[in-house]
Amino acid sequence: MHLAYPAVLAVLLFCVGLYGVLARRNAILVLMSVELMLNAVNLNLVAFDVWLRDTLHAGQALTLFTIAIAAAEIGIGLAVVLMVYRNRGSSDVDRLRDTAEGPDDSSDAPDATSPAQKAEATA
């Protein structure tokens, strides 16, 4: 088996994942794109392990570690995305600024209300 075939497939997977990370606005699609990039790395690790005929199979061992780290990353990432969606009502990456801010906070001062708003609130 030639090394070029899995290497080209891994490059294509990595490029699709990179495009997904850079172009997508939905946080879940960004996480899926990161998983594609990690799978491209796994494919390279296994392909080079087979090509080098390593007796210890270090590439396959590193692939198992990468899969475990990817599973933990997707679990924590989905938990964060779900909490952001519950609090904000959207998982759009561009609309998220800071998790400490409210959805309509545009000023730094907590009492930055206009006199007309204060008059309406007291009336």
Coordinates of N, CA and C in Angstrom, one line a residue:
M1 N 0.8 -1.2 0.0 CA 0.0 0.0 0.0 C 0.9 1.2 0.0
H2 N 0.6 2.2 -0.9 CA 1.3 3.4 -0.9 C 0.9 4.4 0.2
L3 N 1.8 5.2 0.6 CA 1.5 6.1 1.7 C 0.7 7.3 1.2
A4 N 0.8 7.5 -0.1 CA 0.1 8.7 -0.7 C -1.4 8.7 -0.6
Y5 N -2.0 7.5 -0.7 CA -3.5 7.5 -0.7 C -4.0 7.9 0.7
P6 N -3.6 7.3 1.8 CA -4.2 7.8 3.1 C -3.7 9.2 3.4
A7 N -2.5 9.6 2.9 CA -2.0 11.0 3.2 C -2.9 12.0 2.5
V8 N -3.2 11.8 1.3 CA -4.1 12.7 0.5 C -5.5 12.7 1.1
L9 N -6.0 11.6 1.5 CA -7.3 11.6 2.2 C -7.3 12.3 3.5
A10 N -6.2 12.2 4.3 CA -6.1 12.9 5.5 C -6.0 14.4 5.3
V11 N -5.3 14.8 4.2 CA -5.2 16.3 3.9 C -6.5 16.8 3.5
L12 N -7.3 16.1 2.7 CA -8.6 16.5 2.3 C -9.5 16.6 3.6
L13 N -9.5 15.6 4.4 CA -10.3 15.7 5.7 C -9.9 16.9 6.5
F14 N -8.6 17.1 6.6 CA -8.1 18.2 7.5 C -8.6 19.6 6.8
C15 N -8.5 19.7 5.5 CA -8.9 20.9 4.9 C -10.4 21.2 5.0
V16 N -11.2 20.1 4.9 CA -12.7 20.3 5.1 C -12.9 20.7 6.5
G17 N -12.2 20.1 7.5 CA -12.4 20.5 8.9 C -12.0 21.9 9.1
L18 N -10.9 22.3 8.6 CA -10.4 23.7 8.7 C -11.3 24.7 8.1
Y19 N -11.9 24.4 6.9 CA -12.9 25.3 6.3 C -14.1 25.4 7.3
G20 N -14.5 24.3 7.9 CA -15.7 24.3 8.7 C -15.4 25.1 10.0
V21 N -14.2 25.1 10.5 CA -13.9 25.9 11.7 C -13.9 27.4 11.3
L22 N -13.4 27.7 10.2 CA -13.2 29.1 9.8 C -14.5 29.7 9.3
A23 N -15.4 28.9 8.6 CA -16.5 29.5 7.9 C -17.8 29.3 8.6
R24 N -17.9 28.4 9.5 CA -19.2 28.1 10.1 C -19.5 29.0 11.3
R25 N -20.8 29.3 11.5 CA -21.2 30.2 12.6 C -21.8 29.4 13.8
N26 N -22.3 28.2 13.5 CA -22.9 27.4 14.5 C -21.8 26.7 15.3
A27 N -21.9 26.7 16.6 CA -20.9 26.2 17.5 C -20.8 24.6 17.4
I28 N -22.0 24.0 17.1 CA -22.0 22.5 17.0 C -21.3 22.1 15.7
L29 N -21.5 22.9 14.6 CA -20.8 22.6 13.4 C -19.3 22.8 13.5
V30 N -18.9 23.8 14.3 CA -17.4 24.0 14.6 C -16.9 22.9 15.3
L31 N -17.6 22.3 16.3 CA -17.1 21.2 17.0 C -17.0 19.9 16.1
M32 N -17.9 19.8 15.2 CA -17.9 18.7 14.3 C -16.7 18.8 13.3
S33 N -16.3 20.0 13.0 CA -15.2 20.3 12.1 C -13.9 20.0 12.8
V34 N -13.8 20.3 14.1 CA -12.7 20.0 14.9 C -12.5 18.5 15.0
E35 N -13.6 17.7 15.1 CA -13.5 16.3 15.1 C -13.0 15.7 13.7
L36 N -13.4 16.4 12.6 CA -12.9 16.0 11.3 C -11.4 16.2 11.3
M37 N -10.9 17.3 11.8 CA -9.5 17.5 11.8 C -8.7 16.5 12.7
L38 N -9.3 16.1 13.8 CA -8.7 15.1 14.7 C -8.7 13.7 14.0
N39 N -9.7 13.4 13.2 CA -9.8 12.2 12.5 C -8.7 12.1 11.4
A40 N -8.4 13.3 10.8 CA -7.4 13.3 9.8 C -6.0 13.1 10.4
V41 N -5.8 13.6 11.6 CA -4.6 13.3 12.3 C -4.5 11.8 12.7
N42 N -5.6 11.2 13.1 CA -5.6 9.8 13.4 C -5.3 8.9 12.2
L43 N -5.8 9.3 11.1 CA -5.5 8.6 9.8 C -4.0 8.7 9.5
N44 N -3.4 9.8 9.6 CA -2.0 10.0 9.4 C -1.2 9.1 10.3
L45 N -1.6 9.1 11.6 CA -0.8 8.3 12.6 C -0.8 6.8 12.3
V46 N -2.0 6.3 11.9 CA -2.1 4.9 11.6 C -1.4 4.6 10.3
A47 N -1.5 5.5 9.3 CA -0.9 5.2 8.0 C 0.6 5.2 8.1
F48 N 1.2 6.2 8.9 CA 2.7 6.2 9.1 C 3.1 5.0 9.9
D49 N 2.3 4.6 10.8 CA 2.6 3.4 11.6 C 2.7 2.1 10.8
V50 N 1.8 2.0 9.8 CA 1.8 0.8 8.9 C 3.0 1.0 8.0
W51 N 3.2 2.2 7.5 CA 4.3 2.4 6.5 C 5.7 2.1 7.1
L52 N 5.9 2.6 8.3 CA 7.2 2.4 9.0 C 7.4 1.0 9.6
R53 N 6.3 0.2 9.6 CA 6.3 -1.1 10.2 C 6.9 -1.1 11.6
D54 N 6.4 -0.2 12.4 CA 6.8 -0.1 13.8 C 6.4 -1.3 14.6
T55 N 7.4 -1.9 15.3 CA 7.0 -3.1 16.1 C 6.2 -2.8 17.4
L56 N 6.4 -1.5 17.9 CA 5.6 -1.1 19.1 C 4.3 -0.6 18.7
H57 N 4.0 -0.3 17.5 CA 2.7 0.3 17.0 C 2.4 1.6 17.8
A58 N 3.4 2.5 17.8 CA 3.3 3.7 18.5 C 2.2 4.6 17.9
G59 N 2.1 4.6 16.6 CA 1.0 5.4 15.9 C -0.4 5.0 16.3
Q60 N -0.6 3.7 16.4 CA -1.9 3.2 16.8 C -2.2 3.5 18.3
A61 N -1.1 3.5 19.1 CA -1.3 3.8 20.5 C -1.6 5.3 20.7
L62 N -0.9 6.2 19.9 CA -1.2 7.6 19.9 C -2.6 7.9 19.4
T63 N -3.1 7.1 18.4 CA -4.4 7.2 17.9 C -5.5 7.0 19.0
L64 N -5.2 5.9 19.8 CA -6.2 5.7 20.9 C -6.2 6.8 21.9
F65 N -5.1 7.4 22.2 CA -5.0 8.6 23.1 C -5.8 9.8 22.5
T66 N -5.6 9.9 21.2 CA -6.3 11.0 20.5 C -7.8 10.9 20.5
I67 N -8.2 9.6 20.3 CA -9.7 9.3 20.3 C -10.2 9.6 21.7
A68 N -9.5 9.2 22.8 CA -10.0 9.5 24.1 C -10.0 11.0 24.4
I69 N -9.0 11.7 24.0 CA -9.0 13.2 24.2 C -10.2 13.8 23.4
A70 N -10.4 13.3 22.2 CA -11.5 13.9 21.4 C -12.9 13.6 22.0
A71 N -13.0 12.4 22.6 CA -14.3 12.1 23.3 C -14.5 13.1 24.5
A72 N -13.5 13.3 25.2 CA -13.6 14.2 26.4 C -13.9 15.6 25.9
E73 N -13.2 16.0 24.8 CA -13.4 17.4 24.3 C -14.8 17.6 23.7
I74 N -15.3 16.6 23.1 CA -16.7 16.8 22.5 C -17.7 16.8 23.7
G75 N -17.5 16.0 24.7 CA -18.4 16.0 25.8 C -18.4 17.4 26.5
I76 N -17.3 17.9 26.8 CA -17.2 19.2 27.5 C -17.7 20.3 26.6
G77 N -17.3 20.2 25.3 CA -17.7 21.2 24.3 C -19.2 21.3 24.1
L78 N -19.9 20.1 24.1 CA -21.3 20.1 23.9 C -22.0 20.6 25.2
A79 N -21.4 20.3 26.3 CA -22.0 20.9 27.6 C -21.9 22.4 27.6
V80 N -20.8 22.9 27.2 CA -20.7 24.4 27.1 C -21.6 25.0 26.1
V81 N -21.7 24.4 25.0 CA -22.6 24.9 23.9 C -24.1 24.8 24.4
L82 N -24.5 23.8 25.0 CA -25.9 23.7 25.5 C -26.2 24.7 26.6
M83 N -25.2 25.0 27.5 CA -25.4 26.0 28.5 C -25.5 27.4 27.9
V84 N -24.7 27.7 26.9 CA -24.7 29.0 26.2 C -26.1 29.1 25.4
Y85 N -26.5 28.0 24.8 CA -27.8 28.0 24.1 C -28.9 28.3 25.1
R86 N -28.9 27.7 26.2 CA -30.0 27.9 27.2 C -30.0 29.3 27.7
N87 N -28.8 29.9 27.9 CA -28.7 31.3 28.5 C -29.0 32.3 27.4
R88 N -28.5 32.1 26.2 CA -28.6 33.1 25.1 C -29.7 32.9 24.1
G89 N -30.1 31.6 23.9 CA -31.1 31.3 22.9 C -30.5 31.1 21.6
S90 N -29.2 31.1 21.4 CA -28.5 31.0 20.1 C -27.2 30.4 20.3
S91 N -26.7 29.6 19.4 CA -25.4 29.0 19.5 C -24.5 29.6 18.4
D92 N -24.9 30.8 17.9 CA -24.1 31.5 16.9 C -22.8 32.0 17.5
V93 N -21.7 31.6 16.9 CA -20.4 32.0 17.5 C -20.1 33.5 17.4
D94 N -20.6 34.1 16.3 CA -20.3 35.5 16.1 C -21.1 36.4 17.1
R95 N -22.2 36.0 17.5 CA -23.1 36.8 18.5 C -22.6 36.7 19.9
L96 N -21.7 35.7 20.2 CA -21.3 35.5 21.6 C -20.1 36.4 21.8
R97 N -20.1 37.2 22.8 CA -19.0 38.1 23.2 C -18.3 37.6 24.4
D98 N -19.1 37.7 25.5 CA -18.6 37.4 26.8 C -19.7 36.7 27.6
T99 N -19.4 35.6 28.3 CA -20.5 34.9 29.0 C -20.9 35.6 30.2
A100 N -20.1 36.6 30.7 CA -20.5 37.4 31.9 C -21.5 38.5 31.5
E101 N -21.6 38.9 30.3 CA -22.5 40.0 29.8 C -23.9 39.4 29.6
G102 N -24.8 40.3 29.8 CA -26.2 39.9 29.5 C -26.4 40.1 28.0
P103 N -27.6 39.6 27.4 CA -27.8 39.7 26.0 C -27.9 41.1 25.4
D104 N -28.3 42.0 26.3 CA -28.6 43.4 25.8 C -27.7 44.4 26.5
D105 N -26.6 44.0 27.2 CA -25.8 44.9 27.9 C -24.8 45.6 26.8
S106 N -25.0 46.9 26.7 CA -24.1 47.5 25.7 C -23.2 48.5 26.4
S107 N -23.3 48.8 27.7 CA -22.5 49.7 28.4 C -21.8 49.0 29.5
D108 N -20.7 49.6 30.0 CA -20.0 49.1 31.1 C -20.6 49.4 32.5
A109 N -21.3 50.5 32.6 CA -21.8 50.9 33.9 C -23.1 50.2 34.1
P110 N -23.4 49.7 35.4 CA -24.6 49.0 35.6 C -25.8 49.9 35.7
D111 N -25.6 51.2 36.1 CA -26.7 52.1 36.2 C -26.8 53.1 35.0
A112 N -26.5 52.6 33.8 CA -26.5 53.5 32.7 C -27.9 53.6 32.0
T113 N -28.9 54.0 32.8 CA -30.2 54.1 32.2 C -30.5 55.6 32.0
S114 N -31.2 55.9 31.0 CA -31.5 57.3 30.7 C -32.6 57.8 31.7
P115 N -32.7 59.1 31.9 CA -33.7 59.7 32.8 C -35.1 59.4 32.4
A116 N -35.4 59.2 31.1 CA -36.7 58.9 30.6 C -37.1 57.4 31.1
Q117 N -36.1 56.5 31.0 CA -36.4 55.2 31.4 C -36.6 55.1 32.9
K118 N -35.9 55.9 33.7 CA -36.1 56.0 35.2 C -37.5 56.5 35.5
A119 N -37.9 57.5 34.7 CA -39.2 58.1 35.0 C -40.3 57.1 34.6
E120 N -40.2 56.3 33.6 CA -41.2 55.3 33.2 C -41.2 54.2 34.3
A121 N -40.0 53.9 34.8 CA -40.0 52.8 35.8 C -40.6 53.2 37.1
T122 N -40.5 54.5 37.5 CA -41.2 54.9 38.7 C -42.6 55.2 38.6
A123 N -43.1 55.5 37.3 CA -44.5 55.9 37.1 C -45.4 54.7 37.2

